């Protein structure tokens, strides 16, 4: 017998109904804001992620599923969705059409991580990207959209917000020098893994899980005190627009996020009840990403939300905003060969009219079929027996009230509409 690979799992009903409900809600909510769906390949050239997510990032150095295909190419299972979307836009020249390009996705991501609650090696991510504008109103639009979706789904996450400035000596590059200086001064107090990163990726020390490093970081100089005037002005405009929209947020000057393409606005949604994996989603601007991939200047912002974590968080809250129910509305019960053929015909007729219907193919007894009808979640049972076949009628039973009536067969669809 085989088991699913470590860190992966099957999603079976009834849980799978929740997945479907959540992903539909997301894609419908995003579509109402003008985000069209996009599907990119599940694997890309490895270099795409090295150049965007960053060759020093945790994702690239430790978590990628990278393999050589039979043609000797180095390919990687998509660990995140933003770089592939940008690659697709640049490859197809969408940036020469109407801007911003607004795209949304619901795709699997693959990261080789130590599995634990809310952390798997394959996860499903809901994301949206708005590309082609630096306007802080786009930031507010995107952040309001992800917040509204999470709220509609039934969560009350805390929205953490920060600006990490932009790649420039007058801004983040200048700050990184200040931060490296501070870390070198305190290097003896840092955990060894964090000490090793001082010159390659000092910002990551804010995300360290080591208590001794975090104690040092409490006194570290903050990026928000060092960003340039233009970035500060941009951030003030984002905050003002979010206040206009009554989206509440907390400024978190230590929020750095794990992917190197971010610039300016960054944000994350935190929930309680998930243990260590408290982020249900996050996002930010990536104004330099297109250029890092060899494209023109094409600033953008987006977010990614983890389906598994959202559902875990909803379970811990104990309620689903809109509990998905079975789609089967009518169950046709039939006894005898003739009645069974008629049952398939009636079931099909109902389905063609858009009414969810099912029938028995297991040769169950009448009692067994009635049991299966209630298991299916149907509101109505339509009974076709010998007597009904002889008279061209059916017995329609309301499974909620147990009331039943005999009707001519052609009146059945009308009777079970409700
Ligand atoms: P991220 O923060 O790496 O961002 O991932 C987004 C979300 O995906 C996380 O908050 C979490 O809910 C979920 N997630 C990530 N890794 C795992 C895992 N191993 N198991 C379960 N869930 C996980 C990004 O990936 C960016 N591309 C988001 C973005 C879009 N930024 C701009 N546009």
mmCIF file of C-alpha atoms in Angstrom, residues 10-401:
data_model
loop_
_atom_site.group_PDB
_atom_site.id
_atom_site.type_symbol
_atom_site.label_atom_id
_atom_site.label_comp_id
_atom_site.label_asym_id
_atom_site.label_seq_id
_atom_site.Cartn_x
_atom_site.Cartn_y
_atom_site.Cartn_z
ATOM 1 C CA UNK A 10 -5.569 14.232 0.124
ATOM 2 C CA UNK A 11 -8.540 16.490 0.502
ATOM 3 C CA UNK A 12 -11.648 14.342 0.580
ATOM 4 C CA UNK A 13 -15.307 15.154 1.172
ATOM 5 C CA UNK A 14 -16.700 16.625 3.351
ATOM 6 C CA UNK A 15 -13.558 18.776 3.806
ATOM 7 C CA UNK A 16 -13.204 19.119 0.043
ATOM 8 C CA UNK A 17 -16.547 20.974 -0.110
ATOM 9 C CA UNK A 18 -15.029 23.629 2.114
ATOM 10 C CA UNK A 19 -12.053 23.934 -0.191
ATOM 11 C CA UNK A 20 -14.341 24.407 -3.132
ATOM 12 C CA UNK A 21 -16.500 26.923 -1.290
ATOM 13 C CA UNK A 22 -13.471 28.950 -0.185
ATOM 14 C CA UNK A 23 -11.693 28.984 -3.531
ATOM 15 C CA UNK A 24 -14.874 29.959 -5.386
ATOM 16 C CA UNK A 25 -15.588 32.726 -2.900
ATOM 17 C CA UNK A 26 -12.054 34.012 -3.428
ATOM 18 C CA UNK A 27 -12.024 33.941 -7.222
ATOM 19 C CA UNK A 28 -15.531 35.505 -7.367
ATOM 20 C CA UNK A 29 -14.533 38.250 -4.921
ATOM 21 C CA UNK A 30 -11.358 38.986 -6.892
ATOM 22 C CA UNK A 31 -13.244 38.955 -10.220
ATOM 23 C CA UNK A 32 -15.670 41.601 -8.900
ATOM 24 C CA UNK A 33 -12.643 43.843 -8.414
ATOM 25 C CA UNK A 34 -11.469 43.300 -11.993
ATOM 26 C CA UNK A 35 -8.952 40.493 -11.424
ATOM 27 C CA UNK A 36 -9.124 37.914 -14.201
ATOM 28 C CA UNK A 37 -7.986 34.352 -13.529
ATOM 29 C CA UNK A 38 -4.540 33.185 -14.620
ATOM 30 C CA UNK A 39 -2.982 29.727 -14.656
ATOM 31 C CA UNK A 40 0.785 29.321 -14.951
ATOM 32 C CA UNK A 41 2.738 26.054 -15.253
ATOM 33 C CA UNK A 42 3.428 24.067 -12.090
ATOM 34 C CA UNK A 43 7.153 24.185 -12.845
ATOM 35 C CA UNK A 44 9.434 26.909 -14.125
ATOM 36 C CA UNK A 45 13.105 27.388 -14.907
ATOM 37 C CA UNK A 46 14.930 27.366 -11.558
ATOM 38 C CA UNK A 47 16.640 30.651 -12.380
ATOM 39 C CA UNK A 48 13.304 32.482 -12.374
ATOM 40 C CA UNK A 49 12.990 31.983 -8.625
ATOM 41 C CA UNK A 50 16.690 32.531 -7.937
ATOM 42 C CA UNK A 51 16.491 35.925 -9.597
ATOM 43 C CA UNK A 52 13.193 37.044 -8.044
ATOM 44 C CA UNK A 53 12.689 35.373 -4.668
ATOM 45 C CA UNK A 54 16.439 35.789 -4.106
ATOM 46 C CA UNK A 55 19.360 33.380 -4.140
ATOM 47 C CA UNK A 56 20.000 33.997 -0.413
ATOM 48 C CA UNK A 57 16.370 33.573 0.633
ATOM 49 C CA UNK A 58 15.228 30.637 2.722
ATOM 50 C CA UNK A 59 12.813 29.560 -0.035
ATOM 51 C CA UNK A 60 15.560 29.304 -2.656
ATOM 52 C CA UNK A 61 18.358 27.941 -0.472
ATOM 53 C CA UNK A 62 16.362 25.345 1.453
ATOM 54 C CA UNK A 63 12.854 24.806 0.215
ATOM 55 C CA UNK A 64 12.716 24.388 -3.542
ATOM 56 C CA UNK A 65 11.772 21.172 -5.284
ATOM 57 C CA UNK A 66 14.401 21.423 -7.983
ATOM 58 C CA UNK A 67 15.112 18.675 -10.502
ATOM 59 C CA UNK A 68 16.778 18.126 -13.834
ATOM 60 C CA UNK A 69 14.385 16.978 -16.537
ATOM 61 C CA UNK A 70 15.298 14.415 -19.182
ATOM 62 C CA UNK A 71 16.586 17.234 -21.388
ATOM 63 C CA UNK A 72 18.995 18.358 -18.659
ATOM 64 C CA UNK A 73 17.109 21.582 -17.797
ATOM 65 C CA UNK A 74 17.003 22.669 -14.167
ATOM 66 C CA UNK A 75 13.339 23.061 -13.289
ATOM 67 C CA UNK A 76 11.614 23.902 -10.022
ATOM 68 C CA UNK A 77 8.101 23.214 -8.791
ATOM 69 C CA UNK A 78 6.515 26.632 -8.210
ATOM 70 C CA UNK A 79 7.228 27.692 -4.588
ATOM 71 C CA UNK A 80 5.301 30.968 -4.980
ATOM 72 C CA UNK A 81 3.060 32.651 -7.538
ATOM 73 C CA UNK A 82 4.269 36.199 -8.113
ATOM 74 C CA UNK A 83 7.427 35.529 -10.147
ATOM 75 C CA UNK A 84 5.589 33.160 -12.564
ATOM 76 C CA UNK A 85 2.828 35.735 -13.114
ATOM 77 C CA UNK A 86 5.386 38.451 -13.847
ATOM 78 C CA UNK A 87 7.276 36.067 -16.149
ATOM 79 C CA UNK A 88 4.056 35.311 -18.045
ATOM 80 C CA UNK A 89 3.211 39.020 -18.405
ATOM 81 C CA UNK A 90 6.670 39.850 -19.743
ATOM 82 C CA UNK A 91 6.807 36.815 -22.029
ATOM 83 C CA UNK A 92 3.446 37.664 -23.608
ATOM 84 C CA UNK A 93 3.984 41.435 -23.632
ATOM 85 C CA UNK A 94 0.860 42.187 -21.567
ATOM 86 C CA UNK A 95 2.613 45.277 -20.197
ATOM 87 C CA UNK A 96 2.200 46.879 -23.630
ATOM 88 C CA UNK A 97 -1.587 46.619 -23.327
ATOM 89 C CA UNK A 98 -3.945 48.264 -20.852
ATOM 90 C CA UNK A 99 -2.480 48.795 -17.388
ATOM 91 C CA UNK A 100 -2.706 47.792 -14.644
ATOM 92 C CA UNK A 101 -2.702 44.099 -15.467
ATOM 93 C CA UNK A 102 -4.918 42.526 -12.795
ATOM 94 C CA UNK A 103 -4.637 38.767 -12.396
ATOM 95 C CA UNK A 104 -5.775 36.289 -9.745
ATOM 96 C CA UNK A 105 -4.822 32.678 -9.173
ATOM 97 C CA UNK A 106 -5.619 29.626 -7.123
ATOM 98 C CA UNK A 107 -2.643 27.347 -7.536
ATOM 99 C CA UNK A 108 -0.574 24.785 -5.654
ATOM 100 C CA UNK A 109 2.803 25.877 -4.299
ATOM 101 C CA UNK A 110 5.593 23.496 -3.339
ATOM 102 C CA UNK A 111 8.081 24.082 -0.544
ATOM 103 C CA UNK A 112 10.310 21.521 1.111
ATOM 104 C CA UNK A 113 9.638 22.479 4.723
ATOM 105 C CA UNK A 114 9.444 20.551 7.975
ATOM 106 C CA UNK A 115 5.738 19.651 8.123
ATOM 107 C CA UNK A 116 3.708 20.817 11.097
ATOM 108 C CA UNK A 117 0.245 22.201 11.741
ATOM 109 C CA UNK A 118 -0.438 24.703 8.967
ATOM 110 C CA UNK A 119 2.821 23.924 7.186
ATOM 111 C CA UNK A 120 2.832 21.424 4.342
ATOM 112 C CA UNK A 121 5.078 20.639 1.401
ATOM 113 C CA UNK A 122 2.311 21.390 -1.058
ATOM 114 C CA UNK A 123 -0.145 24.162 -0.250
ATOM 115 C CA UNK A 124 -2.857 25.907 -2.195
ATOM 116 C CA UNK A 125 -2.508 29.637 -2.523
ATOM 117 C CA UNK A 126 -5.086 32.239 -3.476
ATOM 118 C CA UNK A 127 -3.415 35.287 -4.890
ATOM 119 C CA UNK A 128 -4.002 38.482 -6.803
ATOM 120 C CA UNK A 129 -1.491 40.746 -8.493
ATOM 121 C CA UNK A 130 -2.030 44.332 -9.716
ATOM 122 C CA UNK A 131 0.804 45.236 -12.036
ATOM 123 C CA UNK A 132 1.794 48.450 -13.803
ATOM 124 C CA UNK A 133 1.227 51.219 -11.262
ATOM 125 C CA UNK A 134 2.985 52.778 -8.289
ATOM 126 C CA UNK A 135 -0.172 54.541 -7.179
ATOM 127 C CA UNK A 136 -0.677 54.049 -3.411
ATOM 128 C CA UNK A 137 -4.401 53.751 -4.118
ATOM 129 C CA UNK A 138 -3.596 50.436 -5.840
ATOM 130 C CA UNK A 139 -1.938 49.293 -2.595
ATOM 131 C CA UNK A 140 -5.078 50.211 -0.665
ATOM 132 C CA UNK A 141 -7.308 48.540 -3.258
ATOM 133 C CA UNK A 142 -5.327 45.291 -3.044
ATOM 134 C CA UNK A 143 -5.127 45.277 0.756
ATOM 135 C CA UNK A 144 -8.836 46.041 1.138
ATOM 136 C CA UNK A 145 -9.610 43.218 -1.302
ATOM 137 C CA UNK A 146 -7.699 40.534 0.606
ATOM 138 C CA UNK A 147 -9.011 41.834 3.932
ATOM 139 C CA UNK A 148 -12.606 41.766 2.694
ATOM 140 C CA UNK A 149 -12.230 38.260 1.328
ATOM 141 C CA UNK A 150 -10.838 36.938 4.647
ATOM 142 C CA UNK A 151 -13.593 38.726 6.563
ATOM 143 C CA UNK A 152 -16.344 37.417 4.278
ATOM 144 C CA UNK A 153 -14.930 33.930 4.738
ATOM 145 C CA UNK A 154 -15.431 34.345 8.495
ATOM 146 C CA UNK A 155 -12.026 35.401 9.870
ATOM 147 C CA UNK A 156 -11.028 38.466 11.828
ATOM 148 C CA UNK A 157 -7.302 38.586 11.107
ATOM 149 C CA UNK A 158 -4.915 41.234 12.358
ATOM 150 C CA UNK A 159 -3.439 43.147 9.420
ATOM 151 C CA UNK A 160 0.215 44.051 9.980
ATOM 152 C CA UNK A 161 1.562 46.782 7.744
ATOM 153 C CA UNK A 162 5.024 48.143 7.040
ATOM 154 C CA UNK A 163 7.045 49.887 4.384
ATOM 155 C CA UNK A 164 10.475 48.458 3.672
ATOM 156 C CA UNK A 165 11.500 51.263 1.343
ATOM 157 C CA UNK A 166 13.124 50.731 -2.009
ATOM 158 C CA UNK A 167 16.411 49.400 -3.323
ATOM 159 C CA UNK A 168 18.539 52.558 -3.206
ATOM 160 C CA UNK A 169 21.549 53.856 -1.230
ATOM 161 C CA UNK A 170 19.341 56.720 -0.019
ATOM 162 C CA UNK A 171 16.789 54.239 1.279
ATOM 163 C CA UNK A 172 16.937 50.501 2.088
ATOM 164 C CA UNK A 173 20.561 50.018 0.983
ATOM 165 C CA UNK A 174 21.620 52.764 3.361
ATOM 166 C CA UNK A 175 19.652 51.196 6.173
ATOM 167 C CA UNK A 176 21.123 47.757 5.525
ATOM 168 C CA UNK A 177 24.606 49.227 6.144
ATOM 169 C CA UNK A 178 23.367 50.661 9.460
ATOM 170 C CA UNK A 179 21.742 47.345 10.378
ATOM 171 C CA UNK A 180 24.824 45.284 9.439
ATOM 172 C CA UNK A 181 26.945 47.594 11.597
ATOM 173 C CA UNK A 182 24.573 47.049 14.526
ATOM 174 C CA UNK A 183 24.547 43.267 14.011
ATOM 175 C CA UNK A 184 28.345 43.095 13.813
ATOM 176 C CA UNK A 185 28.510 44.998 17.088
ATOM 177 C CA UNK A 186 26.223 42.421 18.688
ATOM 178 C CA UNK A 187 27.371 39.359 16.739
ATOM 179 C CA UNK A 188 28.481 37.481 19.882
ATOM 180 C CA UNK A 189 24.905 37.632 21.195
ATOM 181 C CA UNK A 190 23.299 36.289 17.983
ATOM 182 C CA UNK A 191 22.439 32.668 17.230
ATOM 183 C CA UNK A 192 25.088 31.253 14.892
ATOM 184 C CA UNK A 193 22.755 30.881 11.866
ATOM 185 C CA UNK A 194 21.838 34.550 12.168
ATOM 186 C CA UNK A 195 25.459 35.585 12.610
ATOM 187 C CA UNK A 196 26.267 33.861 9.314
ATOM 188 C CA UNK A 197 23.658 35.974 7.527
ATOM 189 C CA UNK A 198 24.854 39.410 8.636
ATOM 190 C CA UNK A 199 26.553 40.218 5.336
ATOM 191 C CA UNK A 200 24.293 38.261 2.977
ATOM 192 C CA UNK A 201 20.751 38.870 4.229
ATOM 193 C CA UNK A 202 20.728 40.943 7.435
ATOM 194 C CA UNK A 203 17.023 41.856 7.173
ATOM 195 C CA UNK A 204 16.122 38.212 7.790
ATOM 196 C CA UNK A 205 17.382 38.452 11.367
ATOM 197 C CA UNK A 206 14.067 40.160 12.182
ATOM 198 C CA UNK A 207 12.364 36.876 11.253
ATOM 199 C CA UNK A 208 14.672 34.697 13.343
ATOM 200 C CA UNK A 209 13.027 32.071 15.537
ATOM 201 C CA UNK A 210 15.943 32.222 17.997
ATOM 202 C CA UNK A 211 15.110 33.934 21.275
ATOM 203 C CA UNK A 212 18.670 35.256 21.760
ATOM 204 C CA UNK A 213 18.606 36.886 18.316
ATOM 205 C CA UNK A 214 15.158 38.338 18.906
ATOM 206 C CA UNK A 215 16.363 39.872 22.171
ATOM 207 C CA UNK A 216 19.073 41.713 20.208
ATOM 208 C CA UNK A 217 16.581 42.734 17.496
ATOM 209 C CA UNK A 218 14.371 44.530 20.028
ATOM 210 C CA UNK A 219 16.968 47.300 20.110
ATOM 211 C CA UNK A 220 17.908 47.147 16.424
ATOM 212 C CA UNK A 221 17.584 50.275 14.274
ATOM 213 C CA UNK A 222 14.298 50.201 12.373
ATOM 214 C CA UNK A 223 13.956 50.380 8.618
ATOM 215 C CA UNK A 224 10.911 52.623 8.986
ATOM 216 C CA UNK A 225 13.156 55.297 10.557
ATOM 217 C CA UNK A 226 15.513 55.162 7.581
ATOM 218 C CA UNK A 227 13.339 55.023 4.459
ATOM 219 C CA UNK A 228 13.622 57.960 2.067
ATOM 220 C CA UNK A 229 11.153 60.834 1.882
ATOM 221 C CA UNK A 230 9.460 59.516 -1.277
ATOM 222 C CA UNK A 231 8.855 56.087 0.312
ATOM 223 C CA UNK A 232 7.570 57.698 3.490
ATOM 224 C CA UNK A 233 5.170 59.837 1.486
ATOM 225 C CA UNK A 234 3.991 56.763 -0.429
ATOM 226 C CA UNK A 235 3.411 54.871 2.808
ATOM 227 C CA UNK A 236 1.503 57.787 4.337
ATOM 228 C CA UNK A 237 -0.771 57.807 1.286
ATOM 229 C CA UNK A 238 -1.387 54.030 1.599
ATOM 230 C CA UNK A 239 -2.280 54.424 5.268
ATOM 231 C CA UNK A 240 -4.563 57.372 4.549
ATOM 232 C CA UNK A 241 -6.408 55.454 1.824
ATOM 233 C CA UNK A 242 -6.852 52.422 4.107
ATOM 234 C CA UNK A 243 -8.269 54.721 6.782
ATOM 235 C CA UNK A 244 -10.715 56.114 4.189
ATOM 236 C CA UNK A 245 -11.837 52.532 3.547
ATOM 237 C CA UNK A 246 -12.069 51.786 7.279
ATOM 238 C CA UNK A 247 -9.632 48.905 6.954
ATOM 239 C CA UNK A 248 -7.929 48.568 10.336
ATOM 240 C CA UNK A 249 -4.229 47.751 10.502
ATOM 241 C CA UNK A 250 -1.313 47.749 12.886
ATOM 242 C CA UNK A 251 2.015 49.228 11.889
ATOM 243 C CA UNK A 252 4.700 46.568 12.447
ATOM 244 C CA UNK A 253 8.130 48.110 11.766
ATOM 245 C CA UNK A 254 9.805 44.684 12.113
ATOM 246 C CA UNK A 255 7.726 43.027 9.380
ATOM 247 C CA UNK A 256 10.218 42.164 6.600
ATOM 248 C CA UNK A 257 8.680 39.108 4.793
ATOM 249 C CA UNK A 258 10.776 36.309 3.373
ATOM 250 C CA UNK A 259 10.976 37.050 -0.341
ATOM 251 C CA UNK A 260 13.628 39.394 -1.710
ATOM 252 C CA UNK A 261 11.516 41.047 -4.413
ATOM 253 C CA UNK A 262 9.519 43.157 -1.962
ATOM 254 C CA UNK A 263 9.807 46.923 -1.788
ATOM 255 C CA UNK A 264 7.804 49.660 -0.057
ATOM 256 C CA UNK A 265 4.416 48.381 1.214
ATOM 257 C CA UNK A 266 4.477 44.945 2.867
ATOM 258 C CA UNK A 267 1.680 43.339 4.853
ATOM 259 C CA UNK A 268 0.705 40.142 6.571
ATOM 260 C CA UNK A 269 -2.473 38.683 8.093
ATOM 261 C CA UNK A 270 -2.099 37.051 11.487
ATOM 262 C CA UNK A 271 -4.650 34.911 13.281
ATOM 263 C CA UNK A 272 -4.634 33.226 16.665
ATOM 264 C CA UNK A 273 -5.306 29.505 17.056
ATOM 265 C CA UNK A 274 -2.822 28.344 14.426
ATOM 266 C CA UNK A 275 0.176 27.872 16.688
ATOM 267 C CA UNK A 276 3.503 28.826 15.186
ATOM 268 C CA UNK A 277 2.135 29.266 11.655
ATOM 269 C CA UNK A 278 0.048 32.298 12.463
ATOM 270 C CA UNK A 279 0.239 33.997 9.039
ATOM 271 C CA UNK A 280 -2.756 33.160 6.861
ATOM 272 C CA UNK A 281 -1.463 35.391 4.124
ATOM 273 C CA UNK A 282 0.777 38.205 3.125
ATOM 274 C CA UNK A 283 1.891 40.370 0.307
ATOM 275 C CA UNK A 284 3.486 43.567 -0.775
ATOM 276 C CA UNK A 285 4.932 45.709 -3.540
ATOM 277 C CA UNK A 286 7.565 44.410 -5.877
ATOM 278 C CA UNK A 287 8.472 47.489 -7.914
ATOM 279 C CA UNK A 288 11.849 46.104 -9.018
ATOM 280 C CA UNK A 289 10.761 42.553 -9.899
ATOM 281 C CA UNK A 290 10.179 43.087 -13.611
ATOM 282 C CA UNK A 291 13.616 44.653 -14.054
ATOM 283 C CA UNK A 292 15.226 41.828 -12.056
ATOM 284 C CA UNK A 293 13.762 39.474 -14.681
ATOM 285 C CA UNK A 294 15.089 41.560 -17.570
ATOM 286 C CA UNK A 295 11.835 43.441 -18.227
ATOM 287 C CA UNK A 296 11.008 47.162 -18.254
ATOM 288 C CA UNK A 297 10.080 49.084 -15.103
ATOM 289 C CA UNK A 298 6.739 47.614 -14.089
ATOM 290 C CA UNK A 299 5.818 48.226 -10.463
ATOM 291 C CA UNK A 300 3.161 46.076 -8.850
ATOM 292 C CA UNK A 301 1.620 44.775 -5.676
ATOM 293 C CA UNK A 302 -0.197 41.602 -4.695
ATOM 294 C CA UNK A 303 -0.943 39.068 -2.005
ATOM 295 C CA UNK A 304 -0.998 35.325 -1.415
ATOM 296 C CA UNK A 305 -3.303 33.568 1.065
ATOM 297 C CA UNK A 306 -2.922 29.955 2.184
ATOM 298 C CA UNK A 307 -6.082 27.863 1.814
ATOM 299 C CA UNK A 308 -5.015 25.240 4.398
ATOM 300 C CA UNK A 309 -4.279 27.873 7.020
ATOM 301 C CA UNK A 310 -7.496 29.811 6.368
ATOM 302 C CA UNK A 311 -9.537 26.619 6.786
ATOM 303 C CA UNK A 312 -7.647 25.633 9.950
ATOM 304 C CA UNK A 313 -8.269 29.109 11.352
ATOM 305 C CA UNK A 314 -11.971 28.883 10.453
ATOM 306 C CA UNK A 315 -12.176 25.513 12.187
ATOM 307 C CA UNK A 316 -10.627 26.948 15.320
ATOM 308 C CA UNK A 317 -13.215 29.760 15.263
ATOM 309 C CA UNK A 318 -15.792 26.983 15.024
ATOM 310 C CA UNK A 319 -18.064 28.416 12.355
ATOM 311 C CA UNK A 320 -18.063 28.687 8.640
ATOM 312 C CA UNK A 321 -19.638 31.857 7.287
ATOM 313 C CA UNK A 322 -21.439 29.838 4.656
ATOM 314 C CA UNK A 323 -21.302 26.150 5.452
ATOM 315 C CA UNK A 324 -21.230 24.328 2.125
ATOM 316 C CA UNK A 325 -23.943 21.716 1.740
ATOM 317 C CA UNK A 326 -24.349 18.745 -0.560
ATOM 318 C CA UNK A 327 -25.382 19.599 -4.079
ATOM 319 C CA UNK A 328 -27.815 16.676 -4.283
ATOM 320 C CA UNK A 329 -31.326 18.063 -3.903
ATOM 321 C CA UNK A 330 -33.388 15.092 -5.079
ATOM 322 C CA UNK A 331 -32.768 11.374 -4.589
ATOM 323 C CA UNK A 332 -34.722 9.025 -6.859
ATOM 324 C CA UNK A 333 -35.600 5.724 -5.156
ATOM 325 C CA UNK A 334 -36.493 2.879 -7.518
ATOM 326 C CA UNK A 335 -37.542 -0.754 -7.108
ATOM 327 C CA UNK A 336 -37.420 -3.191 -10.018
ATOM 328 C CA UNK A 337 -35.559 -3.090 -13.297
ATOM 329 C CA UNK A 338 -38.090 -0.937 -15.145
ATOM 330 C CA UNK A 339 -38.257 1.554 -12.319
ATOM 331 C CA UNK A 340 -34.454 1.731 -12.174
ATOM 332 C CA UNK A 341 -34.259 2.708 -15.832
ATOM 333 C CA UNK A 342 -36.961 5.289 -15.220
ATOM 334 C CA UNK A 343 -34.939 6.532 -12.221
ATOM 335 C CA UNK A 344 -31.882 7.184 -14.367
ATOM 336 C CA UNK A 345 -34.083 8.996 -16.875
ATOM 337 C CA UNK A 346 -35.748 11.147 -14.193
ATOM 338 C CA UNK A 347 -32.397 11.882 -12.488
ATOM 339 C CA UNK A 348 -30.956 12.989 -15.838
ATOM 340 C CA UNK A 349 -34.017 15.088 -16.615
ATOM 341 C CA UNK A 350 -33.673 16.878 -13.262
ATOM 342 C CA UNK A 351 -29.960 17.478 -13.785
ATOM 343 C CA UNK A 352 -30.610 18.885 -17.271
ATOM 344 C CA UNK A 353 -32.931 21.400 -15.605
ATOM 345 C CA UNK A 354 -30.161 22.359 -13.194
ATOM 346 C CA UNK A 355 -31.545 20.464 -10.199
ATOM 347 C CA UNK A 356 -28.999 18.355 -8.265
ATOM 348 C CA UNK A 357 -30.154 14.731 -8.338
ATOM 349 C CA UNK A 358 -28.870 11.228 -7.681
ATOM 350 C CA UNK A 359 -30.106 7.620 -7.713
ATOM 351 C CA UNK A 360 -29.015 4.144 -6.631
ATOM 352 C CA UNK A 361 -26.738 1.926 -8.725
ATOM 353 C CA UNK A 362 -25.913 -0.535 -5.921
ATOM 354 C CA UNK A 363 -29.142 -2.546 -5.980
ATOM 355 C CA UNK A 364 -30.086 -1.449 -2.456
ATOM 356 C CA UNK A 365 -33.416 -2.363 -0.877
ATOM 357 C CA UNK A 366 -36.100 0.300 -0.528
ATOM 358 C CA UNK A 367 -34.995 0.860 3.073
ATOM 359 C CA UNK A 368 -31.334 1.029 2.010
ATOM 360 C CA UNK A 369 -32.140 3.607 -0.685
ATOM 361 C CA UNK A 370 -34.098 5.780 1.765
ATOM 362 C CA UNK A 371 -31.087 5.680 4.091
ATOM 363 C CA UNK A 372 -28.785 6.602 1.225
ATOM 364 C CA UNK A 373 -31.160 9.445 0.328
ATOM 365 C CA UNK A 374 -30.781 11.034 3.752
ATOM 366 C CA UNK A 375 -27.004 10.422 3.723
ATOM 367 C CA UNK A 376 -26.831 12.274 0.395
ATOM 368 C CA UNK A 377 -28.261 15.403 2.017
ATOM 369 C CA UNK A 378 -31.189 15.517 -0.446
ATOM 370 C CA UNK A 379 -34.273 17.525 0.462
ATOM 371 C CA UNK A 380 -36.616 15.288 -1.576
ATOM 372 C CA UNK A 381 -36.967 11.567 -2.234
ATOM 373 C CA UNK A 382 -38.885 10.596 -5.366
ATOM 374 C CA UNK A 383 -40.105 7.003 -5.136
ATOM 375 C CA UNK A 384 -40.693 4.909 -8.255
ATOM 376 C CA UNK A 385 -42.196 1.500 -7.341
ATOM 377 C CA UNK A 386 -44.122 -1.138 -9.269
ATOM 378 C CA UNK A 387 -47.392 0.597 -8.518
ATOM 379 C CA UNK A 388 -46.095 4.004 -9.571
ATOM 380 C CA UNK A 389 -44.706 2.536 -12.831
ATOM 381 C CA UNK A 390 -48.090 1.034 -13.626
ATOM 382 C CA UNK A 391 -49.884 4.355 -13.165
ATOM 383 C CA UNK A 392 -47.196 6.707 -14.563
ATOM 384 C CA UNK A 393 -46.869 8.445 -11.223
ATOM 385 C CA UNK A 394 -44.219 8.999 -8.564
ATOM 386 C CA UNK A 395 -44.404 9.461 -4.812
ATOM 387 C CA UNK A 396 -42.642 12.658 -3.788
ATOM 388 C CA UNK A 397 -41.484 12.700 -0.161
ATOM 389 C CA UNK A 398 -40.312 15.829 1.628
ATOM 390 C CA UNK A 399 -37.419 14.507 3.732
ATOM 391 C CA UNK A 400 -37.664 17.431 6.146
ATOM 392 C CA UNK A 401 -41.384 17.165 7.003
#
